[in-house]
mmCIF file of C-alpha atoms in Angstrom:
data_model
loop_
_atom_site.group_PDB
_atom_site.id
_atom_site.type_symbol
_atom_site.label_atom_id
_atom_site.label_comp_id
_atom_site.label_asym_id
_atom_site.label_seq_id
_atom_site.Cartn_x
_atom_site.Cartn_y
_atom_site.Cartn_z
ATOM 1 C CA GLU A 1 -9.228 10.251 15.240
ATOM 2 C CA ALA A 2 -11.550 8.663 12.167
ATOM 3 C CA GLY A 3 -9.427 6.537 9.079
ATOM 4 C CA VAL A 4 -9.814 7.197 5.504
ATOM 5 C CA ALA A 5 -13.072 6.354 4.865
ATOM 6 C CA GLN A 6 -14.322 4.407 0.890
ATOM 7 C CA SER A 7 -17.283 3.502 -0.455
ATOM 8 C CA PRO A 8 -18.814 0.745 -1.651
ATOM 9 C CA ARG A 9 -17.040 -1.870 -0.611
ATOM 10 C CA TYR A 10 -18.290 -4.131 -3.085
ATOM 11 C CA LYS A 11 -19.312 -3.197 -6.644
ATOM 12 C CA ILE A 12 -20.352 -5.850 -8.942
ATOM 13 C CA ILE A 13 -20.283 -4.642 -13.429
ATOM 14 C CA GLU A 14 -20.764 -5.961 -16.880
ATOM 15 C CA LYS A 15 -17.898 -4.885 -18.667
ATOM 16 C CA ARG A 16 -17.881 -1.550 -20.475
ATOM 17 C CA GLN A 17 -20.533 -0.496 -18.188
ATOM 18 C CA SER A 18 -19.296 2.707 -15.950
ATOM 19 C CA VAL A 19 -17.862 2.791 -12.075
ATOM 20 C CA ALA A 20 -17.234 5.225 -9.769
ATOM 21 C CA PHE A 21 -15.804 5.099 -6.184
ATOM 22 C CA TRP A 22 -15.243 7.604 -3.330
ATOM 23 C CA CYS A 23 -12.573 8.231 -0.756
ATOM 24 C CA ASN A 24 -12.568 10.744 2.311
ATOM 25 C CA PRO A 25 -9.385 10.566 3.719
ATOM 26 C CA ILE A 26 -8.009 11.501 7.318
ATOM 27 C CA SER A 27 -8.814 15.487 7.804
ATOM 28 C CA GLY A 28 -5.622 17.121 7.324
ATOM 29 C CA HIS A 29 -4.033 14.936 5.420
ATOM 30 C CA ALA A 30 -3.084 16.660 2.224
ATOM 31 C CA THR A 31 -1.659 13.769 0.248
ATOM 32 C CA LEU A 32 -4.107 11.305 -1.036
ATOM 33 C CA TYR A 33 -3.415 8.247 -3.334
ATOM 34 C CA TRP A 34 -5.277 5.976 -5.175
ATOM 35 C CA TYR A 35 -4.138 2.247 -5.560
ATOM 36 C CA GLN A 36 -5.195 -0.502 -7.482
ATOM 37 C CA GLN A 37 -4.329 -3.892 -5.942
ATOM 38 C CA ILE A 38 -5.064 -7.248 -8.235
ATOM 39 C CA LEU A 39 -5.307 -10.541 -6.705
ATOM 40 C CA GLY A 40 -2.188 -11.567 -5.453
ATOM 41 C CA GLN A 41 0.237 -8.615 -5.932
ATOM 42 C CA GLY A 42 0.826 -5.540 -3.957
ATOM 43 C CA PRO A 43 -0.761 -2.295 -4.428
ATOM 44 C CA LYS A 44 -0.024 -0.058 -8.096
ATOM 45 C CA LEU A 45 0.155 3.374 -7.429
ATOM 46 C CA LEU A 46 -2.696 4.848 -10.141
ATOM 47 C CA ILE A 47 -2.378 8.671 -8.697
ATOM 48 C CA GLN A 48 -1.294 10.936 -6.312
ATOM 49 C CA PHE A 49 -2.748 13.978 -4.934
ATOM 50 C CA GLN A 50 -1.577 16.627 -2.756
ATOM 51 C CA ASN A 51 -4.196 19.094 -1.966
ATOM 52 C CA ASN A 52 -6.011 18.831 -5.260
ATOM 53 C CA GLY A 53 -3.102 18.961 -7.970
ATOM 54 C CA VAL A 54 -1.980 16.100 -9.236
ATOM 55 C CA VAL A 55 1.395 14.494 -8.457
ATOM 56 C CA ASP A 56 1.891 11.314 -9.992
ATOM 57 C CA ASP A 57 -0.800 9.844 -12.647
ATOM 58 C CA SER A 58 2.044 7.872 -14.583
ATOM 59 C CA GLN A 59 -0.058 4.830 -13.703
ATOM 60 C CA LEU A 60 -3.085 5.815 -14.460
ATOM 61 C CA PRO A 61 -4.982 4.369 -17.415
ATOM 62 C CA LYS A 62 -5.811 7.529 -18.586
ATOM 63 C CA ASP A 63 -8.025 6.867 -21.797
ATOM 64 C CA ARG A 64 -10.416 5.115 -19.421
ATOM 65 C CA PHE A 65 -10.040 6.281 -16.162
ATOM 66 C CA SER A 66 -10.101 9.620 -14.196
ATOM 67 C CA ALA A 67 -9.899 10.715 -10.888
ATOM 68 C CA GLU A 68 -10.527 14.075 -8.996
ATOM 69 C CA ARG A 69 -10.094 15.434 -5.290
ATOM 70 C CA LEU A 70 -12.330 18.649 -5.378
ATOM 71 C CA LYS A 71 -11.225 21.528 -2.665
ATOM 72 C CA GLY A 72 -8.445 19.115 -1.976
ATOM 73 C CA VAL A 73 -10.448 17.030 0.265
ATOM 74 C CA ASP A 74 -12.831 14.196 -0.773
ATOM 75 C CA SER A 75 -11.600 12.013 -3.971
ATOM 76 C CA THR A 76 -13.852 9.783 -6.665
ATOM 77 C CA LEU A 77 -11.890 7.705 -9.199
ATOM 78 C CA LYS A 78 -14.180 6.644 -12.128
ATOM 79 C CA ILE A 79 -13.840 4.204 -14.871
ATOM 80 C CA GLN A 80 -15.186 4.094 -17.903
ATOM 81 C CA PRO A 81 -15.683 2.256 -19.800
ATOM 82 C CA ALA A 82 -14.570 -1.155 -17.358
ATOM 83 C CA LYS A 83 -12.822 -3.682 -18.877
ATOM 84 C CA LEU A 84 -12.537 -7.855 -17.302
ATOM 85 C CA GLU A 85 -8.496 -6.711 -16.027
ATOM 86 C CA ASP A 86 -9.982 -3.890 -13.661
ATOM 87 C CA SER A 87 -10.875 -6.490 -11.777
ATOM 88 C CA ALA A 88 -9.372 -5.582 -8.706
ATOM 89 C CA VAL A 89 -9.336 -3.566 -4.726
ATOM 90 C CA TYR A 90 -8.777 -0.084 -5.213
ATOM 91 C CA LEU A 91 -7.371 1.139 -1.881
ATOM 92 C CA CYS A 92 -7.295 5.195 -1.265
ATOM 93 C CA ALA A 93 -4.868 6.283 1.360
ATOM 94 C CA SER A 94 -3.933 9.328 2.609
ATOM 95 C CA SER A 95 -1.053 11.152 4.875
ATOM 96 C CA GLN A 96 0.101 14.691 6.163
ATOM 97 C CA GLN A 97 2.629 15.088 4.031
ATOM 98 C CA PRO A 98 4.793 12.939 1.271
ATOM 99 C CA ASN A 99 7.602 10.628 2.426
ATOM 100 C CA THR A 100 5.300 10.286 5.812
ATOM 101 C CA GLU A 101 3.493 7.066 6.494
ATOM 102 C CA ALA A 102 0.196 6.742 4.900
ATOM 103 C CA PHE A 103 -2.786 5.268 6.330
ATOM 104 C CA PHE A 104 -5.541 3.058 3.879
ATOM 105 C CA GLY A 105 -8.850 2.583 4.107
ATOM 106 C CA GLN A 106 -10.619 -0.446 3.334
ATOM 107 C CA GLY A 107 -10.833 -0.138 -0.414
ATOM 108 C CA THR A 108 -13.259 -1.167 -2.901
ATOM 109 C CA ARG A 109 -13.511 -4.790 -4.466
ATOM 110 C CA LEU A 110 -14.769 -4.349 -7.801
ATOM 111 C CA THR A 111 -15.826 -7.196 -10.096
ATOM 112 C CA VAL A 112 -16.247 -6.376 -13.761
ATOM 113 C CA VAL A 113 -18.198 -9.440 -15.375
ATOM 114 C CA ALA B 1 14.450 4.947 -10.028
ATOM 115 C CA GLN B 2 13.163 4.137 -6.535
ATOM 116 C CA SER B 3 12.035 -0.294 -6.075
ATOM 117 C CA VAL B 4 11.418 -2.211 -3.430
ATOM 118 C CA THR B 5 12.100 -6.250 -3.814
ATOM 119 C CA GLN B 6 11.056 -8.485 -0.934
ATOM 120 C CA LEU B 7 13.127 -11.729 -1.442
ATOM 121 C CA ASP B 8 10.555 -14.086 -0.554
ATOM 122 C CA SER B 9 7.131 -14.843 -1.923
ATOM 123 C CA HIS B 10 5.705 -16.956 0.975
ATOM 124 C CA VAL B 11 7.412 -17.436 4.615
ATOM 125 C CA SER B 12 6.184 -20.664 6.793
ATOM 126 C CA VAL B 13 7.257 -20.895 10.028
ATOM 127 C CA SER B 14 5.898 -22.487 13.273
ATOM 128 C CA GLU B 15 4.382 -20.884 16.017
ATOM 129 C CA GLY B 16 6.898 -19.642 18.326
ATOM 130 C CA THR B 17 9.821 -19.289 15.702
ATOM 131 C CA PRO B 18 11.517 -16.488 14.612
ATOM 132 C CA VAL B 19 10.321 -14.990 11.642
ATOM 133 C CA LEU B 20 12.207 -13.190 8.935
ATOM 134 C CA LEU B 21 10.506 -11.226 5.990
ATOM 135 C CA ARG B 22 13.585 -9.582 3.741
ATOM 136 C CA CYS B 23 13.364 -6.496 2.175
ATOM 137 C CA ASN B 24 15.733 -4.826 -0.108
ATOM 138 C CA TYR B 25 15.632 -1.036 -1.664
ATOM 139 C CA SER B 26 16.997 0.649 -4.308
ATOM 140 C CA SER B 27 16.559 4.623 -4.048
ATOM 141 C CA SER B 28 18.523 7.458 -5.053
ATOM 142 C CA TYR B 29 18.344 9.546 -2.277
ATOM 143 C CA SER B 30 17.753 8.954 1.387
ATOM 144 C CA PRO B 31 14.634 6.887 1.568
ATOM 145 C CA SER B 32 12.175 6.468 4.216
ATOM 146 C CA LEU B 33 10.867 2.963 4.491
ATOM 147 C CA PHE B 34 7.558 1.007 5.772
ATOM 148 C CA TRP B 35 6.350 -2.491 6.654
ATOM 149 C CA TYR B 36 2.571 -2.862 6.556
ATOM 150 C CA VAL B 37 0.554 -5.879 6.812
ATOM 151 C CA GLN B 38 -2.758 -6.710 5.268
ATOM 152 C CA HIS B 39 -5.499 -9.471 6.686
ATOM 153 C CA PRO B 40 -7.487 -10.805 4.378
ATOM 154 C CA ASN B 41 -10.122 -9.150 3.468
ATOM 155 C CA LYS B 42 -8.932 -6.381 5.420
ATOM 156 C CA GLY B 43 -7.044 -2.805 4.682
ATOM 157 C CA LEU B 44 -3.883 -2.259 5.152
ATOM 158 C CA GLN B 45 -1.906 -1.323 8.316
ATOM 159 C CA LEU B 46 1.656 0.449 9.477
ATOM 160 C CA LEU B 47 3.486 -1.741 11.052
ATOM 161 C CA LEU B 48 6.498 0.254 11.398
ATOM 162 C CA LYS B 49 8.461 3.458 9.733
ATOM 163 C CA TYR B 50 12.152 3.945 9.469
ATOM 164 C CA THR B 51 13.117 7.890 8.650
ATOM 165 C CA SER B 52 15.939 8.953 9.161
ATOM 166 C CA ALA B 53 16.375 8.035 13.102
ATOM 167 C CA ALA B 54 17.517 4.929 14.645
ATOM 168 C CA THR B 55 18.235 2.600 12.452
ATOM 169 C CA LEU B 56 16.859 -0.691 14.619
ATOM 170 C CA VAL B 57 12.970 0.127 14.314
ATOM 171 C CA LYS B 58 10.299 -1.117 16.728
ATOM 172 C CA GLY B 59 6.808 -1.793 15.687
ATOM 173 C CA ILE B 60 3.452 -2.951 16.874
ATOM 174 C CA ASN B 61 2.576 -7.155 17.645
ATOM 175 C CA GLY B 62 6.492 -7.288 18.778
ATOM 176 C CA PHE B 63 7.806 -6.474 14.981
ATOM 177 C CA GLU B 64 11.291 -5.259 14.609
ATOM 178 C CA ALA B 65 12.736 -3.730 11.266
ATOM 179 C CA GLU B 66 16.670 -3.530 10.814
ATOM 180 C CA PHE B 67 17.528 -0.173 8.278
ATOM 181 C CA LYS B 68 21.053 -1.383 6.765
ATOM 182 C CA LYS B 69 22.144 1.409 4.265
ATOM 183 C CA SER B 70 25.611 -0.981 3.120
ATOM 184 C CA GLU B 71 23.168 -3.492 2.557
ATOM 185 C CA THR B 72 20.274 -1.554 0.961
ATOM 186 C CA SER B 73 17.841 -3.684 3.023
ATOM 187 C CA PHE B 74 15.497 -3.049 5.408
ATOM 188 C CA HIS B 75 14.015 -6.841 6.585
ATOM 189 C CA LEU B 76 11.314 -7.236 9.250
ATOM 190 C CA THR B 77 11.827 -10.060 12.284
ATOM 191 C CA LYS B 78 9.915 -10.675 15.247
ATOM 192 C CA PRO B 79 11.094 -13.408 17.791
ATOM 193 C CA SER B 80 8.389 -15.440 17.903
ATOM 194 C CA ALA B 81 5.487 -16.028 15.274
ATOM 195 C CA HIS B 82 1.820 -15.995 16.451
ATOM 196 C CA MET B 83 -1.089 -17.761 14.599
ATOM 197 C CA SER B 84 -2.085 -14.233 14.460
ATOM 198 C CA ASP B 85 1.137 -13.465 12.236
ATOM 199 C CA ALA B 86 -0.424 -14.996 9.212
ATOM 200 C CA ALA B 87 -0.804 -12.505 6.553
ATOM 201 C CA GLU B 88 0.465 -10.924 3.631
ATOM 202 C CA TYR B 89 3.166 -8.237 3.963
ATOM 203 C CA PHE B 90 4.642 -5.016 2.083
ATOM 204 C CA CYS B 91 8.104 -3.618 1.936
ATOM 205 C CA VAL B 92 7.042 0.185 1.123
ATOM 206 C CA VAL B 93 10.160 2.777 0.550
ATOM 207 C CA SER B 94 9.734 6.420 -0.748
ATOM 208 C CA ASP B 95 12.043 9.536 -1.341
ATOM 209 C CA TYR B 96 12.219 12.869 -1.163
ATOM 210 C CA ASN B 97 13.066 13.270 -4.555
ATOM 211 C CA THR B 98 9.603 11.621 -5.959
ATOM 212 C CA ASP B 99 7.394 11.606 -2.937
ATOM 213 C CA LYS B 100 6.120 8.681 -4.044
ATOM 214 C CA LEU B 101 5.642 5.415 -1.790
ATOM 215 C CA ILE B 102 6.073 2.057 -3.962
ATOM 216 C CA PHE B 103 5.334 -1.508 -2.516
ATOM 217 C CA GLY B 104 6.677 -4.461 -2.905
ATOM 218 C CA THR B 105 5.296 -7.396 -4.315
ATOM 219 C CA GLY B 106 4.315 -8.654 -0.631
ATOM 220 C CA THR B 107 5.504 -11.603 1.299
ATOM 221 C CA ARG B 108 2.445 -14.506 2.260
ATOM 222 C CA LEU B 109 3.527 -15.305 5.818
ATOM 223 C CA GLN B 110 2.104 -18.659 7.158
ATOM 224 C CA VAL B 111 2.009 -19.903 10.560
ATOM 225 C CA PHE B 112 1.825 -23.534 11.826
ATOM 226 C CA PRO B 113 0.735 -24.491 15.015
#
């Protein structure tokens, strides 16, 4: 079974630039999560999708972050414009349903300079 | 609201000695609980899960955790530490009311020869 795929693995951008991350979940998984993990901290949920609908985006900074999940499969997370404090690893995860184990991708390490 | 507290930010043990990583949770409803491990520059890997079946849960690599409702705890243990166990460990809670996976702040396990 293929795992959760994320790209790119690494990205360096200047502040005020924009960036996009892509995630392909495990086939058949209805729930998709985006987490932000700042160095030395635990992952923080940014947004949770159930199929192509948003379940929770309460911690997503909506003035600069956006996410979509087209056709309930792949998802993209965008930051525009980026700030220095956005430097973190962005993790995508998927699960068959909420409350079941989530499988994580390798993450995208973003550095904003 | 659900939350999880990892009581130790760092734990150091000698190889061959027992490991105890402590986790307390808060949940209004019957929770699902998970332990994940994250090795440096790697994604998160599921160690074990509790989903209201047996209270003593066995996971991969010799790890176990016991769900104690009266103490609202889900501590992770291993009888004998191995050098390869050195990593960051995250306790995660989810409940059927919110459908969210909430991470603790993590415990860094160091294993000395």
